[in-house]
Coordinates of C-alpha atoms and ligand atoms in Angstrom, one line a residue:
X1 CA 3.3 -33.8 -74.0
X2 CA 6.2 -36.0 -73.1
X3 CA 5.9 -38.5 -70.2
X4 CA 8.3 -36.4 -68.1
X5 CA 6.0 -33.4 -68.6
X6 CA 2.9 -35.5 -67.9
X7 CA 4.7 -36.6 -64.7
X8 CA 5.2 -33.2 -63.2
X9 CA 4.9 -30.0 -65.3
X10 CA 1.2 -29.3 -64.9
X11 CA 1.6 -29.6 -61.2
X12 CA 5.0 -27.9 -60.8
X13 CA 3.6 -24.7 -62.1
X14 CA 1.4 -24.4 -59.0
X15 CA 2.8 -23.1 -55.7
X16 CA 1.2 -25.3 -53.1
X17 CA -1.4 -28.0 -53.4
X18 CA -3.5 -29.5 -50.6
X19 CA -3.2 -33.2 -50.0
X20 CA -7.0 -33.2 -49.6
X21 CA -7.3 -32.0 -53.2
X22 CA -5.2 -34.7 -54.7
X23 CA -6.9 -37.4 -52.5
X24 CA -10.4 -36.2 -53.7
X25 CA -9.3 -36.1 -57.3
X26 CA -7.9 -39.7 -57.2
X27 CA -11.0 -40.8 -55.2
X28 CA -13.1 -40.1 -58.4
X29 CA -11.6 -43.4 -59.5
X30 CA -13.4 -45.0 -56.4
X31 CA -16.6 -43.2 -57.4
X32 CA -16.4 -44.8 -60.8
X33 CA -15.8 -48.2 -59.2
X34 CA -19.0 -47.8 -57.1
X35 CA -21.1 -46.3 -59.9
X36 CA -20.1 -48.8 -62.6
X37 CA -20.8 -51.8 -60.2
X38 CA -24.0 -50.4 -58.8
X39 CA -25.6 -49.2 -62.1
X40 CA -26.4 -52.7 -63.3
X41 CA -29.0 -53.3 -60.6
X42 CA -31.6 -50.9 -62.1
X43 CA -30.4 -51.1 -65.7
X44 CA -31.0 -54.9 -65.7
X45 CA -34.8 -54.4 -65.8
X46 CA -34.4 -52.6 -69.2
X47 CA -31.6 -54.7 -70.6
X48 CA -33.8 -57.7 -70.0
X49 CA -36.3 -56.4 -72.5
X50 CA -33.9 -54.9 -75.0
X51 CA -31.7 -58.0 -75.4
X52 CA -34.5 -60.6 -74.5
X53 CA -32.4 -61.9 -71.6
X54 CA -33.2 -65.2 -69.8
X55 CA -32.0 -66.1 -66.2
X56 CA -28.6 -67.2 -67.4
X57 CA -27.9 -64.3 -69.7
X58 CA -29.0 -61.9 -66.9
X59 CA -26.5 -63.5 -64.5
X60 CA -23.8 -63.1 -67.2
X61 CA -24.8 -59.4 -67.9
X62 CA -24.4 -58.7 -64.1
X63 CA -21.2 -60.6 -63.3
X64 CA -19.2 -60.1 -66.5
X65 CA -17.9 -56.8 -65.1
X66 CA -16.2 -58.7 -62.3
X67 CA -14.3 -60.8 -64.9
X68 CA -13.0 -57.6 -66.3
X69 CA -12.1 -56.4 -62.8
X70 CA -10.2 -59.6 -62.1
X71 CA -8.1 -59.0 -65.3
X72 CA -7.6 -55.3 -64.4
X73 CA -6.5 -56.1 -60.9
X74 CA -3.9 -58.6 -62.1
X75 CA -2.5 -56.2 -64.7
X76 CA -2.6 -53.1 -62.5
X77 CA 0.6 -53.8 -60.5
X78 CA 3.0 -53.9 -63.5
X79 CA 1.5 -50.9 -65.3
X80 CA 1.4 -48.9 -62.1
X81 CA 5.1 -49.6 -61.5
X82 CA 6.2 -49.1 -65.0
X83 CA 4.3 -45.9 -65.9
X84 CA 3.8 -44.5 -62.5
X85 CA 0.6 -43.9 -60.5
X86 CA -0.4 -40.7 -62.2
X87 CA -0.1 -41.9 -65.9
X88 CA -1.9 -45.1 -64.9
X89 CA -4.8 -43.1 -63.5
X90 CA -5.0 -40.9 -66.6
X91 CA -5.1 -44.0 -68.7
X92 CA -7.9 -45.5 -66.5
X93 CA -9.9 -42.3 -66.9
X94 CA -9.8 -42.8 -70.6
X95 CA -10.9 -46.4 -70.3
X96 CA -13.8 -45.3 -68.0
X97 CA -15.0 -42.5 -70.3
X98 CA -14.7 -44.4 -73.6
X99 CA -16.2 -47.5 -72.0
X100 CA -19.2 -45.5 -70.8
X101 CA -19.9 -44.2 -74.3
X102 CA -19.4 -47.5 -76.0
X103 CA -21.6 -49.4 -73.5
X104 CA -24.4 -46.9 -74.0
X105 CA -24.5 -47.5 -77.8
X106 CA -24.3 -51.4 -77.5
X107 CA -26.4 -52.8 -80.4
X108 CA -26.4 -56.3 -79.0
X109 CA -25.6 -58.5 -75.9
X110 CA -22.2 -59.5 -77.2
X111 CA -21.1 -55.9 -77.7
X112 CA -22.5 -55.0 -74.3
X113 CA -20.6 -57.8 -72.6
X114 CA -17.3 -56.8 -74.3
X115 CA -17.9 -53.2 -73.1
X116 CA -18.6 -54.3 -69.6
X117 CA -15.4 -56.3 -69.6
X118 CA -13.4 -53.2 -70.7
X119 CA -15.1 -51.0 -67.9
X120 CA -14.4 -53.9 -65.5
X121 CA -10.7 -53.8 -66.3
X122 CA -10.8 -50.1 -65.3
X123 CA -12.6 -50.8 -62.1
X124 CA -10.3 -53.6 -61.1
X125 CA -7.2 -51.6 -61.8
X126 CA -8.5 -48.4 -60.1
X127 CA -9.4 -50.4 -57.0
X128 CA -5.7 -50.9 -56.2
X129 CA -4.1 -47.9 -58.0
X130 CA -6.2 -45.2 -56.2
X131 CA -5.4 -46.3 -52.6
X132 CA -1.7 -46.7 -53.5
X133 CA -1.6 -43.2 -55.0
X134 CA -3.4 -41.6 -52.0
X135 CA -1.3 -43.5 -49.4
X136 CA 1.9 -42.5 -51.0
X137 CA 0.9 -38.8 -51.0
X138 CA -0.4 -38.7 -47.4
X139 CA 1.3 -37.7 -44.2
X140 CA 1.1 -40.6 -41.7
X141 CA -1.4 -38.9 -39.4
X142 CA -3.9 -38.4 -42.2
X143 CA -3.3 -41.5 -44.2
X144 CA -6.3 -43.5 -42.9
X145 CA -8.6 -40.5 -43.4
X146 CA -7.4 -39.7 -46.9
X147 CA -7.2 -43.3 -48.2
X148 CA -10.8 -43.8 -46.9
X149 CA -12.0 -41.0 -49.3
X150 CA -11.7 -43.8 -51.8
X151 CA -14.1 -46.1 -49.9
X152 CA -16.4 -43.1 -49.3
X153 CA -16.4 -42.4 -53.0
X154 CA -17.2 -46.1 -53.8
X155 CA -20.3 -45.9 -51.5
X156 CA -21.3 -42.5 -53.0
X157 CA -20.9 -44.0 -56.5
X158 CA -23.1 -46.9 -55.5
X159 CA -25.8 -44.6 -54.0
X160 CA -25.7 -42.2 -57.0
X161 CA -26.1 -45.1 -59.4
X162 CA -29.3 -46.2 -57.6
X163 CA -30.7 -42.7 -57.9
X164 CA -29.6 -42.2 -61.5
X165 CA -31.2 -45.5 -62.5
X166 CA -34.4 -44.5 -60.8
X167 CA -34.4 -41.0 -62.5
X168 CA -33.9 -42.5 -66.0
X169 CA -36.4 -45.2 -65.3
X170 CA -39.0 -42.6 -64.4
X171 CA -38.2 -40.6 -67.5
X172 CA -38.6 -43.7 -69.5
X173 CA -35.2 -43.3 -71.1
X174 CA -34.0 -46.9 -70.6
X175 CA -30.5 -48.2 -69.9
X176 CA -28.2 -46.3 -72.4
X177 CA -28.1 -43.0 -70.4
X178 CA -27.6 -44.9 -67.1
X179 CA -24.2 -46.2 -68.5
X180 CA -23.4 -43.0 -70.4
X181 CA -23.5 -40.9 -67.2
X182 CA -20.3 -42.5 -66.0
X183 CA -18.4 -40.5 -68.7
X184 CA -18.9 -37.4 -66.5
X185 CA -16.7 -38.6 -63.6
X186 CA -14.4 -40.2 -66.2
X187 CA -13.7 -36.8 -67.7
X188 CA -13.4 -35.2 -64.2
X189 CA -10.8 -37.8 -63.2
X190 CA -8.8 -37.2 -66.3
X191 CA -8.7 -33.4 -65.9
X192 CA -8.0 -33.6 -62.2
X193 CA -5.2 -36.1 -62.6
X194 CA -3.6 -33.8 -65.3
X195 CA -3.1 -31.1 -62.7
X196 CA -2.1 -33.6 -59.9
X197 CA 1.5 -34.7 -59.2
X198 CA 3.1 -38.1 -59.5
X199 CA 3.8 -39.5 -56.0
X200 CA 7.2 -38.7 -54.4
X201 CA 7.7 -42.4 -53.6
X202 CA 7.3 -43.6 -57.2
X203 CA 9.5 -40.7 -58.5
X204 CA 12.2 -41.6 -56.0
X205 CA 12.0 -45.3 -56.7
X206 CA 12.8 -44.5 -60.4
X207 CA 15.6 -42.2 -59.4
X208 CA 13.8 -38.8 -60.1
X209 CA 15.0 -37.4 -56.7
X210 CA 14.7 -33.8 -57.7
X211 CA 11.1 -34.2 -58.9
X212 CA 10.3 -36.2 -55.7
X213 CA 11.7 -33.3 -53.6
X214 CA 9.7 -30.7 -55.5
X215 CA 6.5 -32.6 -55.0
X216 CA 7.2 -33.0 -51.3
X217 CA 7.8 -29.3 -50.9
X218 CA 4.6 -28.3 -52.7
X219 CA 2.3 -30.5 -50.8
X220 CA 0.9 -28.7 -47.8
X221 CA 1.1 -30.5 -44.5
X222 CA 4.2 -32.7 -45.4
X223 CA 7.6 -32.5 -43.7
X224 CA 9.7 -32.7 -46.9
X225 CA 13.1 -33.4 -45.3
X226 CA 11.8 -36.1 -43.0
X227 CA 9.7 -37.8 -45.7
X228 CA 12.7 -37.7 -48.1
X229 CA 15.0 -39.2 -45.5
X230 CA 12.5 -42.0 -44.8
X231 CA 12.0 -42.8 -48.5
X232 CA 15.8 -42.8 -49.1
X233 CA 16.4 -45.1 -46.1
X234 CA 13.7 -47.6 -47.2
X235 CA 14.8 -47.6 -50.8
X236 CA 18.4 -48.3 -49.8
X237 CA 17.3 -51.3 -47.8
X238 CA 15.0 -52.4 -50.7
X239 CA 17.7 -52.3 -53.3
X240 CA 19.5 -55.1 -51.5
X241 CA 16.5 -57.4 -51.8
X242 CA 15.0 -59.7 -54.5
X243 CA 11.9 -59.2 -56.8
X244 CA 8.2 -59.9 -56.3
X245 CA 8.9 -63.4 -55.1
X246 CA 10.2 -61.6 -51.9
X247 CA 6.5 -61.3 -51.0
X248 CA 6.7 -65.1 -50.3
X249 CA 9.7 -64.8 -48.0
X250 CA 9.5 -64.8 -44.2
X251 CA 8.5 -61.3 -43.0
X252 CA 6.6 -59.9 -46.0
X253 CA 4.9 -63.3 -46.3
X254 CA 2.8 -62.2 -43.3
X255 CA 1.9 -58.9 -44.9
X256 CA 0.8 -60.7 -48.0
X257 CA -1.2 -63.2 -46.0
X258 CA -3.0 -60.4 -44.1
X259 CA -3.7 -58.5 -47.3
X260 CA -5.1 -61.5 -49.2
X261 CA -7.0 -62.8 -46.1
X262 CA -8.7 -59.4 -45.6
X263 CA -9.5 -59.3 -49.3
X264 CA -11.2 -62.6 -49.3
X265 CA -13.0 -62.2 -46.0
X266 CA -14.2 -58.8 -47.1
X267 CA -16.3 -60.6 -49.7
X268 CA -17.1 -63.9 -47.8
X269 CA -19.1 -62.0 -45.2
X270 CA -21.5 -61.4 -48.1
X271 CA -21.4 -57.6 -48.7
X272 CA -22.2 -57.8 -52.3
X273 CA -25.2 -60.1 -51.8
X274 CA -26.7 -56.9 -50.2
X275 CA -25.2 -54.3 -52.6
X276 CA -26.1 -56.2 -55.8
X277 CA -29.2 -58.1 -54.7
X278 CA -30.8 -56.0 -52.0
X279 CA -34.1 -55.6 -53.9
X280 CA -34.4 -59.4 -54.2
X281 CA -33.7 -59.8 -50.4
X282 CA -36.3 -57.2 -49.6
X283 CA -38.9 -58.8 -51.9
X284 CA -38.3 -62.2 -50.1
X285 CA -38.9 -60.3 -46.8
X286 CA -42.3 -59.1 -48.0
X287 CA -41.7 -55.8 -49.7
X288 CA -43.9 -56.9 -52.5
X289 CA -43.8 -54.0 -54.9
X290 CA -40.6 -53.4 -56.8
X291 CA -40.7 -49.7 -55.9
X292 CA -40.8 -50.4 -52.1
X293 CA -38.0 -52.9 -52.5
X294 CA -35.9 -50.3 -54.4
X295 CA -36.7 -47.6 -51.8
X296 CA -35.5 -49.9 -49.0
X297 CA -32.4 -50.5 -51.0
X298 CA -31.7 -46.8 -51.4
X299 CA -32.0 -46.5 -47.6
X300 CA -29.2 -49.1 -47.3
X301 CA -27.2 -47.2 -49.8
X302 CA -27.5 -44.0 -47.8
X303 CA -26.6 -45.7 -44.5
X304 CA -23.5 -47.0 -46.3
X305 CA -22.4 -43.5 -47.2
X306 CA -23.2 -41.9 -43.8
X307 CA -21.4 -44.7 -41.9
X308 CA -18.3 -44.3 -44.1
X309 CA -18.3 -40.5 -43.4
X310 CA -18.3 -41.4 -39.6
X311 CA -15.4 -43.8 -40.0
X312 CA -13.2 -41.3 -41.8
X313 CA -12.8 -39.5 -38.5
X314 CA -12.2 -42.7 -36.6
X315 CA -9.6 -44.6 -38.6
X316 CA -6.5 -42.6 -37.5
X317 CA -7.8 -42.0 -33.9
X318 CA -9.5 -45.3 -32.8
X319 CA -7.2 -47.4 -35.1
X320 CA -7.8 -49.9 -38.0
X321 CA -7.5 -53.0 -35.8
X322 CA -10.0 -51.9 -33.2
X323 CA -12.6 -50.9 -35.8
X324 CA -12.0 -54.2 -37.7
X325 CA -12.7 -56.2 -34.5
X326 CA -15.8 -54.2 -33.5
X327 CA -17.3 -54.0 -37.0
X328 CA -16.8 -57.7 -37.7
X329 CA -18.3 -58.8 -34.4
X330 CA -21.4 -56.6 -35.2
X331 CA -21.6 -58.1 -38.7
X332 CA -21.7 -61.6 -37.2
X333 CA -24.6 -60.6 -34.9
X334 CA -26.5 -58.9 -37.8
X335 CA -26.0 -61.9 -40.1
X336 CA -27.1 -64.4 -37.5
X337 CA -30.1 -62.2 -36.7
X338 CA -31.0 -62.1 -40.4
X339 CA -30.9 -65.9 -40.5
X340 CA -33.2 -66.0 -37.5
X341 CA -35.6 -63.4 -38.9
X342 CA -36.0 -65.5 -42.1
X343 CA -36.5 -68.8 -40.2
X344 CA -39.0 -67.2 -37.7
X345 CA -41.8 -66.6 -40.1
X346 CA -42.6 -63.4 -38.1
X347 CA -45.2 -61.1 -39.4
X348 CA -42.7 -58.2 -38.8
X349 CA -40.2 -59.8 -41.2
X350 CA -40.0 -56.8 -43.6
X351 CA -39.2 -54.2 -40.9
X352 CA -36.8 -56.6 -39.1
X353 CA -34.9 -57.4 -42.3
X354 CA -34.5 -53.7 -43.0
X355 CA -33.2 -53.1 -39.4
X356 CA -30.7 -55.9 -39.5
X357 CA -29.4 -54.9 -42.9
X358 CA -28.9 -51.4 -41.7
X359 CA -26.9 -52.7 -38.7
X360 CA -25.0 -55.0 -41.1
X361 CA -24.1 -52.3 -43.6
X362 CA -23.1 -49.9 -40.8
X363 CA -20.8 -52.6 -39.3
X364 CA -19.2 -53.3 -42.7
X365 CA -18.8 -49.6 -43.5
X366 CA -16.8 -49.0 -40.3
X367 CA -14.6 -52.1 -40.6
X368 CA -13.9 -54.5 -43.5
X369 CA -15.0 -51.9 -46.1
X370 CA -12.4 -49.2 -45.6
X371 CA -9.8 -51.1 -43.6
X372 CA -9.1 -53.7 -46.3
X373 CA -8.5 -51.2 -49.1
X374 CA -6.5 -49.0 -46.7
X375 CA -4.3 -51.8 -45.4
X376 CA -3.7 -53.2 -48.9
X377 CA -2.1 -49.9 -49.8
X378 CA 0.0 -49.4 -46.7
X379 CA 1.4 -52.8 -45.6
X380 CA 3.8 -53.4 -48.5
X381 CA 7.2 -51.7 -49.0
X382 CA 7.3 -49.0 -51.8
X383 CA 9.0 -51.2 -54.4
X384 CA 6.4 -54.0 -53.9
X385 CA 3.4 -51.9 -53.0
X386 CA 1.8 -51.9 -56.5
X387 CA 2.4 -55.6 -56.9
X388 CA 1.2 -56.5 -53.4
X389 CA -1.9 -54.4 -53.6
X390 CA -2.7 -55.7 -57.0
X391 CA -2.6 -59.3 -55.7
X392 CA -4.9 -58.3 -52.9
X393 CA -7.3 -56.5 -55.3
X394 CA -7.2 -59.6 -57.6
X395 CA -8.2 -61.9 -54.6
X396 CA -11.0 -59.5 -53.6
X397 CA -12.5 -59.5 -57.1
X398 CA -12.2 -63.2 -57.5
X399 CA -13.9 -63.8 -54.1
X400 CA -16.6 -61.2 -55.1
X401 CA -17.2 -63.1 -58.3
X402 CA -17.6 -66.4 -56.4
X403 CA -20.0 -65.0 -53.8
X404 CA -22.1 -63.0 -56.4
X405 CA -22.4 -65.9 -58.7
X406 CA -23.4 -68.5 -56.0
X407 CA -25.8 -66.3 -53.8
X408 CA -29.1 -67.1 -55.7
X409 CA -28.2 -70.8 -56.0
X410 CA -27.4 -71.0 -52.3
X411 CA -30.8 -69.5 -51.5
X412 CA -32.5 -71.9 -53.9
X413 CA -30.7 -74.9 -52.4
X414 CA -30.5 -74.1 -48.7
X415 CA -33.0 -71.3 -48.1
X416 CA -32.3 -67.7 -47.0
X417 CA -31.9 -68.6 -43.3
X418 CA -29.0 -71.1 -43.8
X419 CA -27.4 -68.9 -46.5
X420 CA -27.1 -65.9 -44.1
X421 CA -26.0 -68.4 -41.3
X422 CA -23.1 -69.4 -43.7
X423 CA -22.0 -65.8 -44.1
X424 CA -22.2 -65.4 -40.3
X425 CA -19.9 -68.4 -40.0
X426 CA -17.5 -66.8 -42.5
X427 CA -17.7 -63.7 -40.2
X428 CA -16.5 -65.7 -37.2
X429 CA -13.5 -67.0 -39.2
X430 CA -12.8 -63.4 -40.3
X431 CA -12.8 -62.3 -36.7
X432 CA -10.4 -65.0 -35.6
X433 CA -8.1 -64.1 -38.5
X434 CA -8.1 -60.4 -37.7
X435 CA -7.6 -61.0 -33.9
X436 CA -4.6 -63.3 -34.5
X437 CA -2.9 -61.6 -37.4
X438 CA -3.8 -58.0 -38.2
X439 CA -1.5 -55.4 -36.5
X440 CA -2.3 -51.8 -35.8
X441 CA -0.9 -49.5 -38.5
X442 CA -2.4 -46.2 -37.6
X443 CA 0.0 -43.3 -36.9
X444 CA 3.0 -45.2 -38.3
X445 CA 4.9 -44.0 -41.4
X446 CA 4.9 -46.4 -44.4
X447 CA 8.6 -47.0 -43.7
X448 CA 7.9 -47.9 -40.1
X449 CA 5.2 -50.4 -41.2
X450 CA 7.8 -51.9 -43.6
X451 CA 10.3 -52.2 -40.7
X452 CA 7.6 -53.9 -38.5
X453 CA 7.5 -57.1 -40.7
X454 CA 11.2 -57.8 -40.2
X455 CA 11.0 -57.2 -36.4
X456 CA 7.9 -59.4 -36.3
X457 CA 9.8 -62.2 -38.1
X458 CA 12.8 -61.9 -35.7
X459 CA 10.4 -62.1 -32.8
X460 CA 8.8 -65.2 -34.1
X461 CA 12.2 -66.8 -34.7
X462 CA 13.2 -66.1 -31.1
X463 CA 10.0 -67.5 -29.7
X464 CA 10.4 -70.8 -31.8
Ligands
LIG501 C1 -16.0 -53.5 -51.5 C2 -17.1 -53.7 -52.6 C3 -18.4 -53.3 -52.0 C4 -18.4 -51.9 -51.4 C5 -19.7 -51.6 -50.7 C6 -16.0 -52.1 -51.0 O1 -15.0 -52.0 -50.0 O2 -14.8 -53.9 -52.0 O3 -17.1 -55.0 -53.1 O4 -19.4 -53.3 -53.0 O5 -17.3 -51.8 -50.5 O6 -19.6 -50.3 -50.0

């Protein structure tokens, strides 16, 4: 099959395709992101025995996937622009599937680490390619909802990985099938993307106007003429401008600052100390047996999924900014409460920890979780969207790596109470950042958002 055929034929044969269908297919990339990051928590207990891991090699086994993700996030922008969103996602599906198989047959730690880096590259790249793909396929009024299918898929992937780990642990089958299971969504993503279209915006940006028009006509719920006119207008403006460096020029500089800031704050509020280390936090809070700690962890996983389902209906109605401000405030309260719970020495510490973590995960799931990935895919102009969102994704994975690698050491050095206090402080900085810089983007077309940055700059110049 030629690349032209891959771009469109399979899709063109169909009459009409629902935008929900293509969003769900692409979101399988998010499911793999969640599954492949969450799976390590339960698998670690078995890997420890198979490869005789000590504390340091355990930390490496957990965090090496993030190194791969950092590399994947960096490379994603170029590949996504050169090959297109669809072919990039097909390629990532192959990486996920082959990576899952190879990880499962790892004969030693070195081989395992190499496989986790490969899978990490897939995760890091998918993290930015999926939201870009969905946002470029969506009508403005549904964009928040549809892009957030990705965040929902991430949370479902994490929850499924907890349960799959538990099932294979009970069946005494060890770690290999835990990793191999990821091949199933990998194949589904591949098949689904084969029958999904390339985005009209990427097609138009490469001059395939007829293909772009056909896709627009075949997606239910889009206004083809209006979309095409918007895309044409914004591409005309873009042609007069410079390359990726333009992201550092006045105007788009603000968009980049917002994307990167949200990326870093999303991690500095400590989300993955909970996602990756929840059983350890619960054990510190008095859930003595491993099974009760894992059970409490799965409750957190379920709350994460349910809250994300709720927010899907709110993003385009209540707005991104409002949710960001409400959720971040609630996270600060929960983190401060967690710090107090650990310093209080209360006999109810276990129950109180579970309660505050539930509030915390709810607050994250209605704000920073979905809003960061959504905004990273909608605040940049078409020509710079892949590059911009890949820089944001890179910053997110780098910050994730930093927080995940330092969490246990911070607890050892300063204790749980001060450590969560520190994340609460980061939450306050995040709130000030969002309040001062993040605009409301809901209900606007991608082209209107693009226009906003230049108006914003003009306004600032006039005020100076
Ligand atoms: C974050 C991940 C996190 C997940 C939890 C995502 O938005 O980027 O780091 O593990 O949410 O639901």
